[in-house]
Amino acid sequence: MRGWSELAERVGGTTRTSEKTSLLAGYLAQLPSAELRPAAVFLTGRPFSESDQRALGLGWAAIAAAVTHLAGTTAGALSEAYDRSSDLGMAVADLLAHRPDEPDPSHSPGIAEVAEAFSVIEAASGAAAKGAVFAELLARCDALTAKYVVKVLTGELRIGLREGLLEAAIAGAFERPQAAVQWAGMLIGDVGETAILAKEGRLEEARLRLFHPIKFMLASPAEDAAEIVSRLGPTVWVEDKYDGIRAQLHRRGFEARLFSRDLHDISDQFPEIVEAARGLPWDGVLDGEILAYADGHVLPFLTLQGRLGRKDPTAETRANVPVVYVAFDLLAVGPRSEGLTRSEGHDGPSGPAIEPLLRVPLVERRRRLEALGLPALAEGGRFALSHLVTADSAEALDRVFDEARARRNEGLMVKDPQSGYSPGRRGLGWLKMKKALATLDCVVVGVEVGHGKRHGVLSDYTFAVRDEITGRHVTIGKAYTGLTDAEIAEMTAWFEAHTIRQLGRYRAVEPTVVVEVAFDVIQRSTRHQSGFALRFPRIVRLRPDKTAAEIDTLQTVERLHRELQFGAEYLVTAAARRPVRP
Ligand code: AMP
């Protein structure tokens, strides 16, 4: 592990990509297989490969206890060292470097031994047992090795190494095409194994393995329709953006499992989906969203949230928060399995070949997904197909957006029909469009000078809505303006001239200027006079076309808040409608 640590130190010491790659390639090329596997995995800054769901479960306290004991110092000394770098590995090395009996670097444990120790720590039960194994490992490490052991086990390597760079290094080390390394990595999700296949010239043997999750493709945010159309071209594919939780479904024969975005098996949180999946007449891997859905309505995320993280939900929970799986992608598909016997259905990786579709364009993946015959969401059933339409202008996109919102979805996912599925990448193949929930027209009642580059101008606005009953303005939030510098300067002069009262930094101003405010959620709050607060308020624009008489009212805010509470209300009424004994 000392050699690995020296390499990491050198890779971290250069900012030049080509130098990082050649350092890594040279190092990996000379490692024996038993060391190559963990060495490659550790270079991702993880003790176990990404597809390995194990976690060490070793906390700061256990690490601190072992380090301070070895260094003969206190936890306070470790905290001080940590404050200097905000890097636990470096702090540990700082303390251990002053040990009179620091082990000779040539006696530090090998990479395979460190990997073995990580497995033992993971398997040990209880903090004390885990801590003891770790202390024993650390005692054998010189300061530099200890630094990197701690960096790997805390997942904070910080040597400027991206996944693509590591793939390039593996390709370089064993003289293989980088695309082949990348493809194998996508399929098996274990860089250690990929490195071994590259070393042994067997990259083409990499197979997608069912029940080993594939990293999820990610979406990039897009501000508005015009931007989307300009990025993706005149005709785009548009799907509803469902507000649930992302899940990858693997199924073969009688076995089905669900994996979350962080690649954990969440099957036992949604047994009804898993049970229904067993009855599907095909094998494969779906990408989709688990949604709370009942009586023909998508329920808000809030409703689903109550079920998250809970294994084996009770019958009551299952009845109160019914879930559906909306599929939007097909990542792999195999022969139909209707004819399989139960035992054949369990044969896992050795079963009939599954065809990976990751490099196939979305247009073809969607065609194959539709061929599986899932119904639309409104038709009922545990599985549904995502709502997809095409749009060829910014106006069309805006219209589709409103329709998606009317179906109670979060917004839109705009997809490039020619894009492949890029596991773990956030490209332009998928753009998410989740405009603020709604906007409110408010009147500015107070202003303050801003911070940073806005310190000389009045750029923080407190705004209010009108209470229809009393006719008074009641404050609902405060936000920095999203206005241009020129607008801010102009408004500063106006507000200075129309200040009613100065209270320290705060100026109460004439309630005349109308602004449009976007936000994510309305919450009850005692912070503002209205009794509500907006989450993530943003001032979208000035509304000189509107007078203070036209601003939104407290009653509108109450209605919006009620609609957002639909999920919570649904829970109450559902419980009343469907009394289910646990
Ligand atoms: P965000 O979580 O805001 O970054 O948006 C990306 C997430 O939207 C994905 O990870 C999915 O969980 C979710 N999503 C909802 N509907 C879709 C869809 N039709 N296609 C892809 N992702 C979707």
Coordinates of C-alpha atoms and ligand atoms in Angstrom, one line a residue:
M1 CA 0.0 0.0 0.0
R2 CA 3.0 2.3 0.4
G3 CA 3.7 2.1 -3.4
W4 CA 0.0 2.9 -4.1
S5 CA 0.1 5.8 -1.6
E6 CA 3.3 7.2 -3.3
L7 CA 1.5 7.0 -6.6
A8 CA -1.6 8.7 -5.3
E9 CA 0.6 11.5 -3.9
R10 CA 2.2 12.0 -7.3
V11 CA -1.1 11.9 -9.2
G12 CA -2.5 14.4 -6.7
G13 CA 0.6 16.5 -7.2
T14 CA 0.1 17.3 -10.9
T15 CA -2.8 19.0 -12.5
R16 CA -1.8 17.8 -16.0
T17 CA -4.2 15.1 -17.2
S18 CA -1.7 13.4 -19.5
E19 CA 0.8 13.1 -16.7
K20 CA -1.8 11.7 -14.3
T21 CA -2.7 9.1 -16.9
S22 CA 0.8 8.0 -17.7
L23 CA 1.7 7.8 -14.0
L24 CA -1.3 5.6 -13.4
A25 CA -0.8 3.5 -16.5
G26 CA 2.8 2.8 -15.6
Y27 CA 1.9 1.8 -12.1
L28 CA -1.1 -0.4 -13.0
A29 CA 0.9 -2.2 -15.8
Q30 CA 3.4 -3.7 -13.3
L31 CA 1.0 -4.9 -10.7
P32 CA 0.2 -8.6 -10.2
S33 CA -3.5 -9.5 -10.6
A34 CA -4.1 -9.9 -6.9
E35 CA -3.0 -6.3 -6.3
L36 CA -4.4 -4.9 -9.5
R37 CA -8.0 -5.4 -8.6
P38 CA -8.0 -3.6 -5.2
A39 CA -5.5 -1.0 -6.5
A40 CA -7.9 0.0 -9.3
V41 CA -10.9 0.1 -6.9
F42 CA -9.0 2.2 -4.3
L43 CA -8.2 4.7 -7.1
T44 CA -12.0 5.4 -7.4
G45 CA -11.7 6.6 -3.7
R46 CA -13.7 3.7 -2.4
P47 CA -12.9 0.7 -0.2
F48 CA -15.2 -1.5 -2.3
S49 CA -16.2 -1.4 -5.9
E50 CA -19.2 0.7 -6.8
S51 CA -21.4 -2.2 -7.6
D52 CA -20.5 -3.8 -4.2
Q53 CA -23.1 -2.7 -1.7
R54 CA -21.0 -3.2 1.4
A55 CA -20.1 -0.2 3.6
L56 CA -17.4 -0.2 6.2
G57 CA -19.5 1.4 9.0
L58 CA -16.4 2.9 10.6
G59 CA -17.2 6.3 12.0
W60 CA -15.0 9.3 12.9
A61 CA -15.0 8.3 16.6
A62 CA -13.4 4.9 15.9
I63 CA -10.8 6.4 13.6
A64 CA -10.0 9.2 16.1
A65 CA -9.6 6.7 18.9
A66 CA -7.2 4.5 17.0
V67 CA -5.1 7.5 15.7
T68 CA -4.9 9.3 19.0
H69 CA -3.9 6.1 20.8
L70 CA -1.2 5.4 18.3
A71 CA 0.1 9.0 18.2
G72 CA -0.2 9.4 22.0
T73 CA -2.3 12.5 21.6
T74 CA -5.8 13.7 22.3
A75 CA -8.9 13.9 20.2
G76 CA -8.4 17.7 20.4
A77 CA -5.1 17.4 18.6
L78 CA -6.8 15.5 15.8
S79 CA -9.5 18.1 15.5
E80 CA -6.9 20.8 15.3
A81 CA -5.0 19.0 12.6
Y82 CA -8.3 18.5 10.8
D83 CA -9.1 22.2 11.0
R84 CA -5.8 23.0 9.2
S85 CA -6.7 20.9 6.1
S86 CA -10.3 19.8 6.3
D87 CA -8.9 16.4 5.3
L88 CA -9.0 13.5 7.7
G89 CA -6.3 11.6 5.9
M90 CA -3.9 14.5 6.0
A91 CA -4.8 15.1 9.7
V92 CA -4.1 11.5 10.5
A93 CA -0.7 11.6 8.7
D94 CA 0.2 14.9 10.5
L95 CA -0.3 13.2 13.9
L96 CA 1.3 9.9 13.0
A97 CA 4.4 11.5 11.4
H98 CA 5.6 12.5 14.9
R99 CA 5.5 9.0 16.3
P100 CA 8.9 7.9 17.6
D101 CA 8.2 4.3 16.5
E102 CA 6.7 4.9 13.1
P103 CA 6.9 1.6 11.2
D104 CA 9.5 1.4 8.4
P105 CA 7.6 2.0 5.1
S106 CA 8.9 -1.2 3.7
H107 CA 6.9 -3.1 6.4
S108 CA 3.6 -1.4 5.6
P109 CA 0.8 -3.7 4.7
G110 CA 0.3 -4.7 1.0
I111 CA -2.7 -3.5 -1.0
A112 CA -4.3 -7.0 -0.9
E113 CA -3.8 -7.0 2.9
V114 CA -5.5 -3.6 3.2
A115 CA -8.4 -4.8 1.0
E116 CA -8.7 -7.9 3.3
A117 CA -8.7 -5.7 6.4
F118 CA -11.5 -3.6 4.9
S119 CA -13.6 -6.7 4.4
V120 CA -12.9 -7.8 7.9
I121 CA -13.9 -4.4 9.3
E122 CA -17.1 -4.5 7.2
A123 CA -18.0 -8.0 8.5
A124 CA -17.1 -7.2 12.2
S125 CA -20.2 -6.4 14.2
G126 CA -20.2 -3.4 16.5
A127 CA -18.1 -0.2 16.6
A128 CA -15.6 -1.7 19.1
A129 CA -14.9 -4.8 16.9
K130 CA -14.5 -2.7 13.8
G131 CA -12.3 -0.2 15.6
A132 CA -10.0 -2.9 16.8
V133 CA -9.4 -4.3 13.3
F134 CA -8.8 -0.8 12.0
A135 CA -6.4 0.1 14.9
E136 CA -4.4 -3.1 14.1
L137 CA -4.2 -2.1 10.5
L138 CA -3.2 1.5 11.2
A139 CA -0.5 0.4 13.7
R140 CA 1.3 -1.3 10.8
C141 CA 1.2 1.7 8.5
D142 CA 3.8 4.5 8.1
A143 CA 2.3 8.0 8.1
L144 CA 2.0 8.3 4.3
T145 CA 0.3 4.9 4.0
A146 CA -2.0 5.7 6.9
K147 CA -3.0 8.9 5.2
Y148 CA -4.2 7.0 2.1
V149 CA -5.8 4.2 4.0
V150 CA -7.9 6.8 5.8
K151 CA -8.6 8.7 2.6
V152 CA -9.9 5.5 0.9
L153 CA -12.0 4.3 3.8
T154 CA -13.6 7.7 4.2
G155 CA -14.2 8.0 0.5
E156 CA -12.3 11.3 0.2
L157 CA -9.3 10.6 -2.0
R158 CA -9.1 14.1 -3.5
I159 CA -6.3 13.5 -6.0
G160 CA -8.1 14.9 -9.0
L161 CA -9.0 11.6 -10.6
R162 CA -12.1 11.2 -12.7
E163 CA -13.5 7.9 -13.8
G164 CA -12.7 8.6 -17.5
L165 CA -9.0 9.2 -16.6
L166 CA -8.8 5.9 -14.7
E167 CA -10.3 4.1 -17.7
A168 CA -7.8 5.8 -20.0
A169 CA -5.0 4.7 -17.6
I170 CA -6.2 1.1 -17.7
A171 CA -6.4 1.2 -21.5
G172 CA -2.9 2.6 -21.6
A173 CA -1.5 0.2 -19.1
F174 CA -2.6 -2.9 -21.1
E175 CA -2.7 -1.4 -24.6
R176 CA -6.5 -1.8 -25.1
P177 CA -8.9 0.6 -26.8
Q178 CA -10.4 3.0 -24.2
A179 CA -13.9 2.5 -25.6
A180 CA -13.6 -1.3 -24.8
V181 CA -12.5 -0.5 -21.2
Q182 CA -15.4 1.9 -20.8
W183 CA -17.9 -0.5 -22.2
A184 CA -16.8 -3.3 -20.0
G185 CA -16.9 -0.9 -17.0
M186 CA -20.5 0.1 -17.9
L187 CA -21.6 -3.5 -18.1
I188 CA -19.9 -4.9 -15.0
G189 CA -19.7 -1.8 -12.8
D190 CA -16.5 -3.0 -11.1
V191 CA -13.3 -1.2 -12.2
G192 CA -11.2 -3.9 -10.4
E193 CA -12.6 -6.6 -12.6
T194 CA -12.5 -4.4 -15.7
A195 CA -8.7 -3.9 -15.0
I196 CA -8.2 -7.7 -14.8
L197 CA -10.1 -8.3 -18.0
A198 CA -8.0 -5.6 -19.7
K199 CA -4.8 -7.1 -18.4
E200 CA -5.8 -10.6 -19.5
G201 CA -7.1 -9.4 -23.0
R202 CA -10.6 -10.5 -22.2
L203 CA -12.6 -7.3 -22.3
E204 CA -15.0 -8.6 -24.9
E205 CA -16.0 -11.3 -22.4
A206 CA -17.6 -8.6 -20.1
R207 CA -21.3 -9.3 -19.8
L208 CA -24.2 -7.4 -18.3
R209 CA -25.1 -9.2 -15.2
L210 CA -28.7 -9.2 -14.0
F211 CA -29.1 -8.2 -10.3
H212 CA -26.0 -6.1 -10.4
P213 CA -27.2 -2.5 -10.8
I214 CA -26.0 -0.4 -13.7
K215 CA -25.1 3.2 -12.8
F216 CA -28.0 5.6 -13.6
M217 CA -27.9 8.1 -16.4
L218 CA -28.4 11.6 -15.1
A219 CA -30.0 14.7 -16.5
S220 CA -28.8 18.3 -16.9
P221 CA -30.9 21.2 -15.8
A222 CA -32.3 23.5 -18.5
E223 CA -33.6 26.9 -17.7
D224 CA -36.4 27.3 -20.2
A225 CA -38.0 26.0 -23.3
A226 CA -36.1 28.2 -25.8
E227 CA -32.8 27.0 -24.4
I228 CA -33.9 23.4 -24.7
V229 CA -35.0 23.7 -28.3
S230 CA -31.8 25.5 -29.2
R231 CA -29.7 22.8 -27.5
L232 CA -31.4 19.7 -28.9
G233 CA -32.7 20.8 -32.2
P234 CA -36.1 21.5 -33.6
T235 CA -37.9 18.3 -32.6
V236 CA -37.4 16.9 -29.1
W237 CA -38.8 14.0 -27.2
V238 CA -40.6 15.1 -24.1
E239 CA -41.6 12.9 -21.1
D240 CA -43.4 13.8 -17.9
K241 CA -40.9 14.3 -15.1
Y242 CA -42.4 12.2 -12.4
D243 CA -41.7 13.2 -8.8
G244 CA -41.0 9.9 -7.1
I245 CA -37.8 7.9 -6.6
R246 CA -35.6 6.5 -9.3
A247 CA -35.4 2.8 -9.4
Q248 CA -33.8 0.2 -11.7
L249 CA -35.8 -3.0 -12.0
H250 CA -34.0 -6.3 -12.8
R251 CA -36.0 -9.3 -13.5
R252 CA -35.3 -12.8 -14.7
G253 CA -37.7 -15.7 -14.4
F254 CA -39.2 -15.7 -11.0
E255 CA -36.8 -13.3 -9.5
A256 CA -37.1 -9.5 -9.5
R257 CA -35.2 -6.8 -7.7
L258 CA -35.2 -3.0 -7.4
F259 CA -32.2 -0.8 -7.0
S260 CA -32.0 2.8 -6.0
R261 CA -30.0 5.6 -7.5
D262 CA -27.1 4.9 -5.1
L263 CA -27.2 1.2 -6.3
H264 CA -28.7 -0.2 -3.2
D265 CA -31.2 -3.0 -3.2
I266 CA -34.5 -1.5 -2.2
S267 CA -36.7 -4.5 -3.1
D268 CA -38.0 -4.9 0.4
Q269 CA -39.2 -1.4 0.6
F270 CA -41.6 -2.0 -2.4
P271 CA -42.6 -5.6 -2.2
E272 CA -45.8 -5.1 -4.2
I273 CA -43.7 -3.9 -7.2
V274 CA -41.3 -6.8 -6.9
E275 CA -44.2 -9.3 -6.6
A276 CA -45.9 -7.8 -9.7
A277 CA -42.6 -7.8 -11.6
R278 CA -42.4 -11.6 -11.1
G279 CA -45.4 -11.9 -13.3
L280 CA -44.1 -10.0 -16.2
P281 CA -43.5 -12.1 -19.3
W282 CA -40.0 -11.0 -20.2
D283 CA -36.5 -10.7 -18.7
G284 CA -34.5 -7.5 -18.6
V285 CA -33.6 -4.2 -16.9
L286 CA -36.0 -1.2 -16.7
D287 CA -35.1 2.3 -15.7
G288 CA -38.0 4.2 -14.1
E289 CA -39.6 6.0 -11.3
I290 CA -41.5 4.7 -8.3
L291 CA -44.5 6.9 -7.7
A292 CA -47.2 7.2 -5.2
Y293 CA -50.4 6.9 -7.2
A294 CA -54.0 6.4 -6.4
D295 CA -57.5 6.9 -7.8
G296 CA -56.1 8.1 -11.1
H297 CA -53.9 10.7 -9.5
V298 CA -50.2 11.1 -9.0
L299 CA -49.6 11.8 -5.4
P300 CA -46.9 14.3 -4.3
F301 CA -43.5 13.2 -3.3
L302 CA -44.3 14.1 0.3
T303 CA -46.7 11.2 0.3
L304 CA -44.2 8.7 -0.9
Q305 CA -41.6 10.0 1.5
G306 CA -43.3 8.4 4.4
R307 CA -42.5 5.0 2.9
L308 CA -38.9 5.6 2.1
G309 CA -36.2 3.7 3.9
R310 CA -38.9 1.4 5.5
K311 CA -38.4 -2.3 4.9
D312 CA -41.4 -4.6 4.7
P313 CA -44.1 -2.0 4.9
T314 CA -47.3 -3.0 6.7
A315 CA -50.4 -3.8 4.8
E316 CA -51.8 -0.5 6.0
T317 CA -48.9 1.5 4.6
R318 CA -49.2 -0.4 1.3
A319 CA -52.9 0.4 1.1
N320 CA -52.5 4.1 2.2
V321 CA -49.6 4.9 -0.1
P322 CA -50.1 2.8 -3.2
V323 CA -47.1 2.8 -5.5
V324 CA -46.6 2.2 -9.2
Y325 CA -43.5 1.8 -11.3
V326 CA -43.4 4.1 -14.4
A327 CA -40.8 2.8 -16.9
F328 CA -39.0 5.3 -19.1
D329 CA -36.1 3.2 -20.4
L330 CA -35.1 -0.3 -21.2
L331 CA -31.4 -1.0 -20.5
A332 CA -31.4 -4.7 -21.4
V333 CA -33.7 -7.3 -22.6
G334 CA -33.6 -11.1 -22.8
P335 CA -35.7 -13.9 -24.2
R336 CA -39.2 -14.1 -22.9
S337 CA -39.3 -16.3 -19.9
E338 CA -42.9 -17.5 -19.8
G339 CA -41.8 -21.0 -20.6
L340 CA -39.1 -21.2 -17.9
T341 CA -39.6 -23.5 -15.0
R342 CA -39.2 -22.2 -11.5
S343 CA -35.7 -23.5 -11.2
E344 CA -34.6 -22.2 -14.5
G345 CA -35.9 -18.9 -13.5
H346 CA -33.4 -18.8 -10.7
D347 CA -30.3 -19.5 -12.6
G348 CA -29.0 -15.9 -12.4
P349 CA -26.0 -15.0 -14.4
S350 CA -25.7 -18.3 -16.1
G351 CA -29.2 -18.1 -17.6
P352 CA -30.0 -17.1 -21.2
A353 CA -28.0 -14.1 -22.5
I354 CA -29.4 -10.7 -21.8
E355 CA -28.8 -8.1 -24.5
P356 CA -27.5 -4.8 -23.3
L357 CA -29.1 -1.8 -25.0
L358 CA -27.0 0.9 -23.5
R359 CA -25.4 1.9 -26.8
V360 CA -28.6 1.6 -28.8
P361 CA -30.3 5.1 -29.5
L362 CA -33.2 6.0 -27.3
V363 CA -35.6 5.8 -30.3
E364 CA -34.8 2.1 -30.5
R365 CA -34.8 1.5 -26.8
R366 CA -38.2 3.1 -26.6
R367 CA -39.5 1.0 -29.4
R368 CA -38.4 -2.1 -27.6
L369 CA -39.8 -0.8 -24.3
E370 CA -43.2 -0.2 -25.9
A371 CA -43.1 -3.7 -27.3
L372 CA -43.2 -5.0 -23.8
G373 CA -46.8 -3.9 -23.7
L374 CA -46.9 -1.8 -20.5
P375 CA -50.1 0.3 -20.2
A376 CA -50.3 4.1 -19.7
L377 CA -50.4 5.3 -16.2
A378 CA -54.0 6.2 -16.3
E379 CA -55.0 2.7 -17.3
G380 CA -54.1 1.4 -13.9
G381 CA -51.8 -1.5 -12.9
R382 CA -48.6 -1.7 -11.1
F383 CA -46.4 -1.0 -14.1
A384 CA -46.8 1.8 -16.6
L385 CA -45.1 3.4 -19.5
S386 CA -43.9 7.0 -19.2
H387 CA -45.9 9.7 -21.1
L388 CA -44.0 10.7 -24.2
V389 CA -44.8 13.2 -26.9
T390 CA -42.7 15.2 -29.3
A391 CA -42.4 19.0 -29.4
D392 CA -41.0 21.2 -32.1
S393 CA -41.1 24.7 -30.7
A394 CA -40.5 26.5 -27.5
E395 CA -44.3 27.3 -27.4
A396 CA -45.2 23.6 -27.8
L397 CA -42.7 22.7 -25.0
D398 CA -44.4 25.3 -22.8
R399 CA -47.8 23.8 -23.5
V400 CA -46.6 20.3 -22.8
F401 CA -45.1 21.5 -19.6
D402 CA -48.4 22.9 -18.4
E403 CA -50.1 19.6 -19.4
A404 CA -47.5 17.6 -17.4
R405 CA -48.1 19.9 -14.4
A406 CA -51.8 19.4 -14.8
R407 CA -51.2 15.7 -14.5
R408 CA -49.5 16.6 -11.2
N409 CA -46.0 15.9 -12.4
E410 CA -42.9 17.9 -11.6
G411 CA -42.1 19.1 -15.0
L412 CA -40.6 17.6 -18.1
M413 CA -37.6 15.5 -19.1
V414 CA -36.5 16.4 -22.6
K415 CA -34.6 13.7 -24.3
D416 CA -32.5 13.4 -27.4
P417 CA -34.0 10.5 -29.3
Q418 CA -30.6 9.6 -30.8
S419 CA -28.8 9.5 -27.4
G420 CA -27.4 6.3 -25.9
Y421 CA -27.8 5.5 -22.3
S422 CA -24.7 6.8 -20.5
P423 CA -24.4 5.2 -17.0
G424 CA -23.3 7.6 -14.3
R425 CA -23.0 10.6 -16.7
R426 CA -24.8 13.9 -16.8
G427 CA -24.8 14.7 -20.4
L428 CA -27.1 16.7 -22.7
G429 CA -29.0 13.5 -23.8
W430 CA -31.5 14.2 -21.0
L431 CA -32.4 17.7 -19.9
K432 CA -34.7 18.4 -17.0
M433 CA -37.2 21.2 -17.1
K434 CA -38.7 21.8 -13.7
K435 CA -39.9 25.3 -13.7
A436 CA -40.8 26.7 -10.4
L437 CA -44.0 25.3 -9.1
A438 CA -45.8 28.6 -9.8
T439 CA -45.0 32.2 -9.5
L440 CA -46.7 34.8 -7.3
D441 CA -46.9 38.5 -8.1
C442 CA -45.9 40.4 -5.0
V443 CA -45.2 44.0 -4.0
V444 CA -41.9 45.1 -2.6
V445 CA -42.4 46.5 0.9
G446 CA -38.8 46.6 2.1
V447 CA -35.2 46.7 0.8
E448 CA -31.7 46.2 2.1
V449 CA -28.2 46.6 0.8
G450 CA -26.8 43.4 -0.6
H451 CA -23.5 41.6 0.1
G452 CA -20.4 41.1 -2.0
K453 CA -20.5 42.8 -5.3
R454 CA -24.0 44.1 -4.4
H455 CA -22.9 45.8 -1.2
G456 CA -23.5 49.4 -2.5
V457 CA -27.0 48.7 -3.9
L458 CA -30.4 47.9 -2.5
S459 CA -30.6 44.3 -3.9
D460 CA -32.4 42.3 -1.2
Y461 CA -36.2 42.7 -1.4
T462 CA -38.8 41.8 1.2
F463 CA -42.1 41.3 -0.6
A464 CA -45.8 40.9 0.4
V465 CA -49.1 39.6 -0.9
R466 CA -52.5 41.3 -0.1
D467 CA -54.9 39.9 2.5
E468 CA -58.3 40.3 0.8
I469 CA -60.1 40.4 4.1
T470 CA -58.2 43.2 5.8
G471 CA -56.8 44.7 2.6
R472 CA -53.3 44.9 4.2
H473 CA -50.1 43.8 2.7
V474 CA -48.6 40.8 4.5
T475 CA -45.0 39.8 4.0
I476 CA -44.3 36.3 2.6
G477 CA -40.6 36.3 1.9
K478 CA -37.3 37.9 1.1
A479 CA -35.0 37.3 -1.8
Y480 CA -32.0 38.6 -3.7
T481 CA -33.2 40.0 -7.0
G482 CA -32.5 38.2 -10.2
L483 CA -32.5 41.5 -11.9
T484 CA -29.7 42.9 -14.1
D485 CA -27.2 45.4 -12.6
A486 CA -28.7 48.2 -14.6
E487 CA -32.2 47.4 -13.2
I488 CA -30.9 47.2 -9.7
A489 CA -29.1 50.5 -10.0
E490 CA -32.3 52.1 -11.3
M491 CA -34.4 50.5 -8.6
T492 CA -31.9 51.6 -5.9
A493 CA -32.4 55.2 -6.8
W494 CA -36.2 54.7 -6.9
F495 CA -36.2 53.0 -3.5
E496 CA -33.9 55.6 -1.9
A497 CA -36.4 58.2 -3.0
H498 CA -39.4 56.3 -1.8
T499 CA -38.1 55.1 1.6
I500 CA -40.8 55.3 4.3
R501 CA -38.6 54.5 7.3
Q502 CA -35.1 53.4 7.8
L503 CA -34.6 50.7 10.4
G504 CA -30.8 50.0 10.5
R505 CA -30.0 48.3 7.2
Y506 CA -33.6 47.8 6.4
R507 CA -35.7 50.4 4.6
A508 CA -39.5 50.2 4.5
V509 CA -40.5 51.4 1.1
E510 CA -43.7 52.6 -0.6
P511 CA -45.5 49.4 -1.7
T512 CA -45.7 50.2 -5.4
V513 CA -43.1 48.0 -7.2
V514 CA -44.5 44.6 -8.3
V515 CA -42.2 41.7 -8.8
E516 CA -42.8 38.1 -10.0
V517 CA -41.5 35.6 -7.5
A518 CA -40.8 31.9 -8.3
F519 CA -40.5 29.3 -5.6
D520 CA -40.4 25.6 -5.0
V521 CA -42.8 25.0 -2.1
I522 CA -45.1 27.0 0.2
Q523 CA -44.8 26.2 3.8
R524 CA -46.5 27.5 6.9
S525 CA -44.2 29.7 8.9
T526 CA -44.3 32.2 11.6
R527 CA -41.4 34.2 10.1
H528 CA -43.6 36.3 7.9
Q529 CA -46.8 38.2 8.5
S530 CA -48.7 36.0 6.1
G531 CA -48.1 32.9 8.1
F532 CA -46.5 31.3 5.1
A533 CA -42.9 31.2 3.7
L534 CA -41.8 30.3 0.2
R535 CA -39.0 27.8 -0.2
F536 CA -36.2 28.9 -2.6
P537 CA -37.8 32.2 -3.6
R538 CA -36.3 33.9 -6.7
I539 CA -37.3 37.2 -8.1
V540 CA -37.9 36.4 -11.7
R541 CA -38.7 39.9 -13.1
L542 CA -40.1 43.3 -12.4
R543 CA -43.7 43.6 -13.4
P544 CA -44.1 47.3 -14.3
D545 CA -47.2 46.3 -16.2
K546 CA -48.9 45.5 -12.9
T547 CA -50.0 47.8 -10.0
A548 CA -50.0 46.8 -6.4
A549 CA -53.8 46.3 -6.7
E550 CA -53.2 43.4 -9.0
I551 CA -50.8 41.4 -6.8
D552 CA -51.6 37.9 -5.6
T553 CA -53.6 37.5 -2.4
L554 CA -53.1 35.7 0.8
Q555 CA -56.2 33.6 -0.2
T556 CA -54.4 32.5 -3.4
V557 CA -51.4 31.5 -1.3
E558 CA -53.7 29.5 1.0
R559 CA -55.2 27.7 -2.0
L560 CA -51.8 26.8 -3.5
H561 CA -50.7 25.6 -0.1
R562 CA -53.8 23.4 0.2
E563 CA -53.2 21.9 -3.3
L564 CA -49.6 21.1 -2.3
Q565 CA -51.0 19.5 0.8
F566 CA -53.1 17.2 -1.4
G567 CA -50.8 14.3 -0.6
A568 CA -51.1 14.7 3.1
E569 CA -54.8 15.1 2.9
Y570 CA -55.1 12.1 0.6
L571 CA -53.4 10.1 3.3
V572 CA -56.0 11.0 5.9
T573 CA -58.9 10.3 3.6
A574 CA -57.4 7.1 2.3
A575 CA -57.0 5.9 5.8
A576 CA -60.6 6.7 6.5
R577 CA -61.8 5.0 3.3
R578 CA -59.8 1.9 3.5
P579 CA -59.4 0.7 7.1
V580 CA -56.9 -2.1 6.9
R581 CA -55.8 -4.1 9.8
P582 CA -52.0 -4.5 10.0
Ligands
AMP1 P1 -33.4 15.7 -10.7 O1 -33.6 14.6 -9.6 O2 -34.2 16.9 -10.4 O3 -32.0 15.9 -11.0 O4 -34.0 15.1 -12.0 C1 -33.6 13.8 -12.5 C2 -34.5 12.7 -12.0 O5 -35.8 12.9 -12.5 C3 -34.1 11.4 -12.5 O6 -33.1 10.9 -11.7 C4 -35.4 10.6 -12.2 O7 -35.5 10.1 -10.9 C5 -36.5 11.6 -12.4 N1 -37.4 11.4 -13.5 C6 -38.7 11.5 -13.5 N2 -39.3 11.3 -14.6 C7 -38.3 10.9 -15.5 C8 -38.3 10.6 -16.9 N3 -39.4 10.5 -17.6 N4 -37.1 10.3 -17.4 C9 -36.0 10.3 -16.7 N5 -35.9 10.7 -15.4 C10 -37.1 11.0 -14.8

